[in-house]
């Protein structure tokens, strides 16, 4: 009998698609002279003092396992930072876990919480990992579509419509990848009320919170009565340009952090000791770097959004993150067709909105964490592409 490796692959793994971003970037890597507005990561190199902290850590031989929860001094620094910037107090010894990026923190959170069939509500378009992460933990994804007219913010009313007796978790991500949507405090308070009424656990992905351009960012964890039912996820990848260091963290009720730690200790053991030392330097002395990078992103955002609107691709102003999300419906192309043809004819790479869920169709995600001269050149090429279509 022929051996078929496929038959050994678990059903829920077979059912999840490859990330639309990865597929696209396999093509980009094989095309020369492309300007990429694709992958969602800062073009800045990690600030030197943070890299130096990693070098010192190596020099001093800090190369062993750390506590499963992560270095206590880093957890203490995180507790201080979250208290200062988010107005939520966490106990370093029991309420904080250092993970391998927000990616791992979210994965172990889903696995710690979900039983088969539990429903997880999230707003869409959204980060590509949410739906597969829920399915891999045997949960059921329950997306709520957001619209450009509302700045891609989600309302308590829209969330309430998808709540069922199986609803267990609500995932929030503001500012949002891929739309740059943010959330005002008044609506967040309504959502908090909803979570309390329906006994939902909230998971808030705060990875872009430092990259808020307008207004003050509020985390749901800081609202009255919400800390007890919230898992607060954050990390170093975006704000400090540290994607390759792979450090994120979860703050939450001790029982849930302990449950997540049990998975983490058997799967990951701990996050890299060297990266944890670098993260400590970042959180203690990196605030000015973050502010400087954010101001650069703001200039780039203003330019690219103006360029899209001028070329006839309506684009709302992203109030946070480093993504613009122009609407390409007027071209009559699907988002995938648009992205592929743009890449072929003008060598500009953007991600089709459909990669972020069905409600992303008709849009394109363009990352403006790219040097200004490249953004200018990409805009010119895109304007020419759109003109030639018309
Ligand atoms: C919304 C969101 N959450 C989580 C992540 C993963 O971040 P990390 O590098 O900390 O794993 C990303 C990365 O793009 C993201 O956009």
PDB file of C-alpha atoms in Angstrom, residues 42-281:
ATOM      1  CA  UNK A  42       9.289  48.367  10.710  1.00  0.00           C
ATOM      2  CA  UNK A  43      11.967  49.283   8.176  1.00  0.00           C
ATOM      3  CA  UNK A  44      14.007  50.696  11.069  1.00  0.00           C
ATOM      4  CA  UNK A  45      16.783  48.554  12.467  1.00  0.00           C
ATOM      5  CA  UNK A  46      16.358  47.881  16.192  1.00  0.00           C
ATOM      6  CA  UNK A  47      17.809  50.924  18.045  1.00  0.00           C
ATOM      7  CA  UNK A  48      21.500  50.435  18.762  1.00  0.00           C
ATOM      8  CA  UNK A  49      21.306  50.524  22.573  1.00  0.00           C
ATOM      9  CA  UNK A  50      18.837  47.614  22.423  1.00  0.00           C
ATOM     10  CA  UNK A  51      21.054  45.595  20.091  1.00  0.00           C
ATOM     11  CA  UNK A  52      23.966  46.414  22.388  1.00  0.00           C
ATOM     12  CA  UNK A  53      22.050  45.007  25.361  1.00  0.00           C
ATOM     13  CA  UNK A  54      21.721  41.736  23.433  1.00  0.00           C
ATOM     14  CA  UNK A  55      25.451  41.771  22.669  1.00  0.00           C
ATOM     15  CA  UNK A  56      26.303  42.417  26.343  1.00  0.00           C
ATOM     16  CA  UNK A  57      23.986  39.588  27.354  1.00  0.00           C
ATOM     17  CA  UNK A  58      25.948  37.253  25.103  1.00  0.00           C
ATOM     18  CA  UNK A  59      29.267  38.648  26.308  1.00  0.00           C
ATOM     19  CA  UNK A  60      28.292  38.070  29.932  1.00  0.00           C
ATOM     20  CA  UNK A  61      27.191  34.536  29.123  1.00  0.00           C
ATOM     21  CA  UNK A  62      23.464  35.091  29.747  1.00  0.00           C
ATOM     22  CA  UNK A  63      22.776  32.050  27.653  1.00  0.00           C
ATOM     23  CA  UNK A  64      20.797  29.756  29.920  1.00  0.00           C
ATOM     24  CA  UNK A  65      17.089  29.034  30.335  1.00  0.00           C
ATOM     25  CA  UNK A  66      15.186  31.656  32.290  1.00  0.00           C
ATOM     26  CA  UNK A  67      12.201  31.046  34.556  1.00  0.00           C
ATOM     27  CA  UNK A  68       9.286  29.646  32.533  1.00  0.00           C
ATOM     28  CA  UNK A  69       7.436  32.905  33.111  1.00  0.00           C
ATOM     29  CA  UNK A  70      10.454  34.893  31.917  1.00  0.00           C
ATOM     30  CA  UNK A  71      13.089  36.998  33.723  1.00  0.00           C
ATOM     31  CA  UNK A  72      11.553  38.495  36.855  1.00  0.00           C
ATOM     32  CA  UNK A  73      13.328  41.837  36.252  1.00  0.00           C
ATOM     33  CA  UNK A  74      11.698  42.019  32.810  1.00  0.00           C
ATOM     34  CA  UNK A  75       8.276  41.139  34.242  1.00  0.00           C
ATOM     35  CA  UNK A  76       8.743  43.879  36.854  1.00  0.00           C
ATOM     36  CA  UNK A  77       9.658  46.389  34.153  1.00  0.00           C
ATOM     37  CA  UNK A  78       6.610  45.314  32.132  1.00  0.00           C
ATOM     38  CA  UNK A  79       4.369  45.721  35.196  1.00  0.00           C
ATOM     39  CA  UNK A  80       5.705  49.274  35.662  1.00  0.00           C
ATOM     40  CA  UNK A  81       5.292  50.116  31.977  1.00  0.00           C
ATOM     41  CA  UNK A  82       1.744  48.723  31.705  1.00  0.00           C
ATOM     42  CA  UNK A  83       0.760  50.615  34.876  1.00  0.00           C
ATOM     43  CA  UNK A  84       2.235  53.859  33.518  1.00  0.00           C
ATOM     44  CA  UNK A  85       0.991  53.688  29.936  1.00  0.00           C
ATOM     45  CA  UNK A  86      -2.205  51.635  30.191  1.00  0.00           C
ATOM     46  CA  UNK A  87      -3.309  52.360  33.776  1.00  0.00           C
ATOM     47  CA  UNK A  88      -3.682  48.677  34.592  1.00  0.00           C
ATOM     48  CA  UNK A  89      -1.780  47.182  37.536  1.00  0.00           C
ATOM     49  CA  UNK A  90      -0.363  43.651  37.273  1.00  0.00           C
ATOM     50  CA  UNK A  91       1.632  41.609  39.755  1.00  0.00           C
ATOM     51  CA  UNK A  92       4.994  40.659  38.191  1.00  0.00           C
ATOM     52  CA  UNK A  93       5.271  37.309  39.973  1.00  0.00           C
ATOM     53  CA  UNK A  94       1.861  35.856  39.124  1.00  0.00           C
ATOM     54  CA  UNK A  95       0.097  37.907  36.477  1.00  0.00           C
ATOM     55  CA  UNK A  96       2.681  38.275  33.688  1.00  0.00           C
ATOM     56  CA  UNK A  97       4.172  35.701  31.302  1.00  0.00           C
ATOM     57  CA  UNK A  98       6.900  36.421  28.738  1.00  0.00           C
ATOM     58  CA  UNK A  99       6.288  34.560  25.468  1.00  0.00           C
ATOM     59  CA  UNK A 100       7.842  34.154  22.041  1.00  0.00           C
ATOM     60  CA  UNK A 101       6.033  37.142  20.554  1.00  0.00           C
ATOM     61  CA  UNK A 102       2.371  38.027  20.841  1.00  0.00           C
ATOM     62  CA  UNK A 103       1.989  35.115  18.415  1.00  0.00           C
ATOM     63  CA  UNK A 104       2.870  32.535  21.044  1.00  0.00           C
ATOM     64  CA  UNK A 105       1.080  34.411  23.832  1.00  0.00           C
ATOM     65  CA  UNK A 106      -2.125  34.356  21.807  1.00  0.00           C
ATOM     66  CA  UNK A 107      -1.722  30.715  20.796  1.00  0.00           C
ATOM     67  CA  UNK A 108      -1.264  29.504  24.367  1.00  0.00           C
ATOM     68  CA  UNK A 109      -4.089  31.770  25.548  1.00  0.00           C
ATOM     69  CA  UNK A 110      -6.508  30.150  23.074  1.00  0.00           C
ATOM     70  CA  UNK A 111      -5.266  26.682  23.992  1.00  0.00           C
ATOM     71  CA  UNK A 112      -5.577  27.415  27.714  1.00  0.00           C
ATOM     72  CA  UNK A 113      -9.133  28.657  27.428  1.00  0.00           C
ATOM     73  CA  UNK A 114     -11.032  26.952  24.643  1.00  0.00           C
ATOM     74  CA  UNK A 115     -12.978  23.716  24.689  1.00  0.00           C
ATOM     75  CA  UNK A 116     -14.200  22.260  21.381  1.00  0.00           C
ATOM     76  CA  UNK A 117     -17.011  24.376  19.957  1.00  0.00           C
ATOM     77  CA  UNK A 118     -16.439  27.451  22.149  1.00  0.00           C
ATOM     78  CA  UNK A 119     -16.992  30.553  20.061  1.00  0.00           C
ATOM     79  CA  UNK A 120     -14.480  33.366  19.788  1.00  0.00           C
ATOM     80  CA  UNK A 121     -15.711  36.728  18.523  1.00  0.00           C
ATOM     81  CA  UNK A 122     -13.307  39.091  16.762  1.00  0.00           C
ATOM     82  CA  UNK A 123     -13.608  42.075  14.464  1.00  0.00           C
ATOM     83  CA  UNK A 124     -12.694  41.604  10.821  1.00  0.00           C
ATOM     84  CA  UNK A 125     -10.691  42.469   8.658  1.00  0.00           C
ATOM     85  CA  UNK A 126      -8.137  41.244  11.163  1.00  0.00           C
ATOM     86  CA  UNK A 127      -4.660  39.884  11.676  1.00  0.00           C
ATOM     87  CA  UNK A 128      -4.227  36.653   9.719  1.00  0.00           C
ATOM     88  CA  UNK A 129      -3.554  34.469  12.793  1.00  0.00           C
ATOM     89  CA  UNK A 130      -6.792  34.948  14.681  1.00  0.00           C
ATOM     90  CA  UNK A 131      -9.064  32.550  12.821  1.00  0.00           C
ATOM     91  CA  UNK A 132      -6.456  29.747  12.395  1.00  0.00           C
ATOM     92  CA  UNK A 133      -5.309  30.215  16.016  1.00  0.00           C
ATOM     93  CA  UNK A 134      -8.874  29.718  17.236  1.00  0.00           C
ATOM     94  CA  UNK A 135      -9.436  26.688  14.980  1.00  0.00           C
ATOM     95  CA  UNK A 136      -6.160  25.051  16.021  1.00  0.00           C
ATOM     96  CA  UNK A 137      -7.334  25.323  19.625  1.00  0.00           C
ATOM     97  CA  UNK A 138     -10.613  23.631  18.565  1.00  0.00           C
ATOM     98  CA  UNK A 139     -12.645  26.809  18.972  1.00  0.00           C
ATOM     99  CA  UNK A 140     -15.094  28.282  16.489  1.00  0.00           C
ATOM    100  CA  UNK A 141     -14.276  31.645  14.877  1.00  0.00           C
ATOM    101  CA  UNK A 142     -17.116  34.198  14.992  1.00  0.00           C
ATOM    102  CA  UNK A 143     -16.086  37.278  12.971  1.00  0.00           C
ATOM    103  CA  UNK A 144     -17.850  40.642  13.055  1.00  0.00           C
ATOM    104  CA  UNK A 145     -17.400  42.691   9.867  1.00  0.00           C
ATOM    105  CA  UNK A 146     -16.209  46.281  10.200  1.00  0.00           C
ATOM    106  CA  UNK A 147     -16.723  49.004   7.634  1.00  0.00           C
ATOM    107  CA  UNK A 148     -14.632  51.852   6.271  1.00  0.00           C
ATOM    108  CA  UNK A 149     -17.510  54.299   6.931  1.00  0.00           C
ATOM    109  CA  UNK A 150     -16.960  53.730  10.669  1.00  0.00           C
ATOM    110  CA  UNK A 151     -13.170  53.975  10.403  1.00  0.00           C
ATOM    111  CA  UNK A 152     -13.114  50.155  10.745  1.00  0.00           C
ATOM    112  CA  UNK A 153     -14.033  50.420  14.402  1.00  0.00           C
ATOM    113  CA  UNK A 154     -16.385  47.814  15.840  1.00  0.00           C
ATOM    114  CA  UNK A 155     -19.547  48.671  17.749  1.00  0.00           C
ATOM    115  CA  UNK A 156     -21.033  46.958  20.795  1.00  0.00           C
ATOM    116  CA  UNK A 157     -24.247  46.619  18.775  1.00  0.00           C
ATOM    117  CA  UNK A 158     -22.500  44.648  15.999  1.00  0.00           C
ATOM    118  CA  UNK A 159     -20.789  42.393  18.535  1.00  0.00           C
ATOM    119  CA  UNK A 160     -24.048  41.697  20.360  1.00  0.00           C
ATOM    120  CA  UNK A 161     -25.596  40.371  17.134  1.00  0.00           C
ATOM    121  CA  UNK A 162     -23.150  37.428  16.969  1.00  0.00           C
ATOM    122  CA  UNK A 163     -23.283  36.487  20.662  1.00  0.00           C
ATOM    123  CA  UNK A 164     -24.708  33.005  21.285  1.00  0.00           C
ATOM    124  CA  UNK A 165     -24.771  30.773  24.378  1.00  0.00           C
ATOM    125  CA  UNK A 166     -21.446  29.282  23.089  1.00  0.00           C
ATOM    126  CA  UNK A 167     -19.654  32.663  22.973  1.00  0.00           C
ATOM    127  CA  UNK A 168     -16.710  32.598  25.350  1.00  0.00           C
ATOM    128  CA  UNK A 169     -14.034  35.047  24.228  1.00  0.00           C
ATOM    129  CA  UNK A 170     -13.973  38.460  22.553  1.00  0.00           C
ATOM    130  CA  UNK A 171     -10.731  39.434  20.790  1.00  0.00           C
ATOM    131  CA  UNK A 172     -10.029  43.138  20.292  1.00  0.00           C
ATOM    132  CA  UNK A 173      -7.123  44.680  18.389  1.00  0.00           C
ATOM    133  CA  UNK A 174      -6.839  48.462  18.373  1.00  0.00           C
ATOM    134  CA  UNK A 175      -5.114  50.015  16.496  1.00  0.00           C
ATOM    135  CA  UNK A 176      -6.021  47.284  14.043  1.00  0.00           C
ATOM    136  CA  UNK A 177      -3.936  45.320  11.580  1.00  0.00           C
ATOM    137  CA  UNK A 178      -4.759  45.705   8.625  1.00  0.00           C
ATOM    138  CA  UNK A 179      -7.054  48.750   8.765  1.00  0.00           C
ATOM    139  CA  UNK A 180      -5.443  51.155  11.249  1.00  0.00           C
ATOM    140  CA  UNK A 181      -8.839  51.422  12.970  1.00  0.00           C
ATOM    141  CA  UNK A 182      -8.905  52.673  16.556  1.00  0.00           C
ATOM    142  CA  UNK A 183     -11.563  52.670  19.253  1.00  0.00           C
ATOM    143  CA  UNK A 184     -12.985  55.513  21.321  1.00  0.00           C
ATOM    144  CA  UNK A 185     -13.415  55.154  25.047  1.00  0.00           C
ATOM    145  CA  UNK A 186     -17.202  55.582  25.038  1.00  0.00           C
ATOM    146  CA  UNK A 187     -17.713  52.631  22.638  1.00  0.00           C
ATOM    147  CA  UNK A 188     -15.123  50.583  24.510  1.00  0.00           C
ATOM    148  CA  UNK A 189     -17.144  51.135  27.689  1.00  0.00           C
ATOM    149  CA  UNK A 190     -20.242  49.781  25.945  1.00  0.00           C
ATOM    150  CA  UNK A 191     -18.256  46.755  24.785  1.00  0.00           C
ATOM    151  CA  UNK A 192     -16.977  46.240  28.348  1.00  0.00           C
ATOM    152  CA  UNK A 193     -20.587  46.302  29.579  1.00  0.00           C
ATOM    153  CA  UNK A 194     -21.473  43.712  26.970  1.00  0.00           C
ATOM    154  CA  UNK A 195     -18.601  41.468  28.065  1.00  0.00           C
ATOM    155  CA  UNK A 196     -19.759  41.681  31.667  1.00  0.00           C
ATOM    156  CA  UNK A 197     -23.430  41.026  30.814  1.00  0.00           C
ATOM    157  CA  UNK A 198     -22.624  38.005  28.646  1.00  0.00           C
ATOM    158  CA  UNK A 199     -19.768  36.773  30.827  1.00  0.00           C
ATOM    159  CA  UNK A 200     -17.157  36.966  28.061  1.00  0.00           C
ATOM    160  CA  UNK A 201     -13.425  36.808  28.554  1.00  0.00           C
ATOM    161  CA  UNK A 202     -11.709  39.591  26.587  1.00  0.00           C
ATOM    162  CA  UNK A 203      -8.378  39.175  24.858  1.00  0.00           C
ATOM    163  CA  UNK A 204      -6.901  42.501  23.840  1.00  0.00           C
ATOM    164  CA  UNK A 205      -4.020  42.560  21.351  1.00  0.00           C
ATOM    165  CA  UNK A 206      -2.256  45.846  22.067  1.00  0.00           C
ATOM    166  CA  UNK A 207       0.700  45.381  19.736  1.00  0.00           C
ATOM    167  CA  UNK A 208       0.157  48.684  17.860  1.00  0.00           C
ATOM    168  CA  UNK A 209      -0.962  50.778  20.833  1.00  0.00           C
ATOM    169  CA  UNK A 210       2.186  52.963  20.886  1.00  0.00           C
ATOM    170  CA  UNK A 211       1.577  53.691  17.214  1.00  0.00           C
ATOM    171  CA  UNK A 212      -1.585  55.713  17.855  1.00  0.00           C
ATOM    172  CA  UNK A 213      -1.492  58.964  15.899  1.00  0.00           C
ATOM    173  CA  UNK A 214      -4.684  60.669  17.017  1.00  0.00           C
ATOM    174  CA  UNK A 215      -6.290  60.772  20.422  1.00  0.00           C
ATOM    175  CA  UNK A 216      -5.330  58.777  23.473  1.00  0.00           C
ATOM    176  CA  UNK A 217      -5.287  55.000  23.287  1.00  0.00           C
ATOM    177  CA  UNK A 218      -7.396  53.276  25.926  1.00  0.00           C
ATOM    178  CA  UNK A 219      -7.086  49.598  26.723  1.00  0.00           C
ATOM    179  CA  UNK A 220     -10.199  47.731  27.776  1.00  0.00           C
ATOM    180  CA  UNK A 221      -8.118  46.233  30.593  1.00  0.00           C
ATOM    181  CA  UNK A 222      -8.091  49.661  32.251  1.00  0.00           C
ATOM    182  CA  UNK A 223     -11.881  50.064  32.355  1.00  0.00           C
ATOM    183  CA  UNK A 224     -13.630  49.458  35.689  1.00  0.00           C
ATOM    184  CA  UNK A 225     -14.106  45.772  36.447  1.00  0.00           C
ATOM    185  CA  UNK A 226     -12.389  44.627  33.247  1.00  0.00           C
ATOM    186  CA  UNK A 227      -8.912  43.623  34.427  1.00  0.00           C
ATOM    187  CA  UNK A 228     -10.338  40.490  36.045  1.00  0.00           C
ATOM    188  CA  UNK A 229     -11.835  39.271  32.731  1.00  0.00           C
ATOM    189  CA  UNK A 230      -9.145  40.453  30.312  1.00  0.00           C
ATOM    190  CA  UNK A 231      -5.996  38.912  28.893  1.00  0.00           C
ATOM    191  CA  UNK A 232      -3.767  41.810  27.871  1.00  0.00           C
ATOM    192  CA  UNK A 233      -1.319  40.891  25.099  1.00  0.00           C
ATOM    193  CA  UNK A 234       1.550  43.094  24.056  1.00  0.00           C
ATOM    194  CA  UNK A 235       5.049  42.820  22.665  1.00  0.00           C
ATOM    195  CA  UNK A 236       8.201  44.469  21.421  1.00  0.00           C
ATOM    196  CA  UNK A 237       8.026  43.723  17.678  1.00  0.00           C
ATOM    197  CA  UNK A 238       6.379  46.875  16.376  1.00  0.00           C
ATOM    198  CA  UNK A 239       6.972  49.704  18.871  1.00  0.00           C
ATOM    199  CA  UNK A 240      10.708  48.997  19.221  1.00  0.00           C
ATOM    200  CA  UNK A 241      11.359  47.511  15.762  1.00  0.00           C
ATOM    201  CA  UNK A 242      12.267  44.140  17.315  1.00  0.00           C
ATOM    202  CA  UNK A 243      10.356  41.623  15.188  1.00  0.00           C
ATOM    203  CA  UNK A 244      13.269  39.162  15.014  1.00  0.00           C
ATOM    204  CA  UNK A 245      13.839  39.147  18.778  1.00  0.00           C
ATOM    205  CA  UNK A 246      10.486  37.380  19.243  1.00  0.00           C
ATOM    206  CA  UNK A 247       9.388  38.756  22.595  1.00  0.00           C
ATOM    207  CA  UNK A 248       5.799  39.345  23.651  1.00  0.00           C
ATOM    208  CA  UNK A 249       3.879  39.011  26.885  1.00  0.00           C
ATOM    209  CA  UNK A 250       0.520  38.294  28.437  1.00  0.00           C
ATOM    210  CA  UNK A 251      -0.890  39.946  31.552  1.00  0.00           C
ATOM    211  CA  UNK A 252      -4.012  38.525  33.148  1.00  0.00           C
ATOM    212  CA  UNK A 253      -5.673  36.804  36.077  1.00  0.00           C
ATOM    213  CA  UNK A 254      -3.163  34.522  37.897  1.00  0.00           C
ATOM    214  CA  UNK A 255      -5.251  31.402  37.191  1.00  0.00           C
ATOM    215  CA  UNK A 256      -5.194  32.032  33.442  1.00  0.00           C
ATOM    216  CA  UNK A 257      -1.496  32.999  33.382  1.00  0.00           C
ATOM    217  CA  UNK A 258      -0.759  29.779  35.290  1.00  0.00           C
ATOM    218  CA  UNK A 259      -2.773  27.737  32.761  1.00  0.00           C
ATOM    219  CA  UNK A 260      -0.928  29.410  29.873  1.00  0.00           C
ATOM    220  CA  UNK A 261       2.389  28.819  31.629  1.00  0.00           C
ATOM    221  CA  UNK A 262       1.682  25.084  31.822  1.00  0.00           C
ATOM    222  CA  UNK A 263       1.404  24.938  28.016  1.00  0.00           C
ATOM    223  CA  UNK A 264       4.361  27.292  27.523  1.00  0.00           C
ATOM    224  CA  UNK A 265       6.638  25.284  29.855  1.00  0.00           C
ATOM    225  CA  UNK A 266       6.056  22.056  27.955  1.00  0.00           C
ATOM    226  CA  UNK A 267       6.167  23.542  24.463  1.00  0.00           C
ATOM    227  CA  UNK A 268       8.555  26.521  24.570  1.00  0.00           C
ATOM    228  CA  UNK A 269      10.064  26.302  28.049  1.00  0.00           C
ATOM    229  CA  UNK A 270      10.988  29.986  27.965  1.00  0.00           C
ATOM    230  CA  UNK A 271      11.613  32.836  25.537  1.00  0.00           C
ATOM    231  CA  UNK A 272      15.215  33.509  24.455  1.00  0.00           C
ATOM    232  CA  UNK A 273      17.295  34.784  27.397  1.00  0.00           C
ATOM    233  CA  UNK A 274      19.255  37.129  25.123  1.00  0.00           C
ATOM    234  CA  UNK A 275      16.107  38.616  23.627  1.00  0.00           C
ATOM    235  CA  UNK A 276      14.654  39.090  27.110  1.00  0.00           C
ATOM    236  CA  UNK A 277      17.734  41.125  28.112  1.00  0.00           C
ATOM    237  CA  UNK A 278      17.292  43.267  24.990  1.00  0.00           C
ATOM    238  CA  UNK A 279      13.582  43.706  25.759  1.00  0.00           C
ATOM    239  CA  UNK A 280      14.466  44.933  29.247  1.00  0.00           C
ATOM    240  CA  UNK A 281      16.669  47.652  27.741  1.00  0.00           C
TER     241      UNK A 281
END
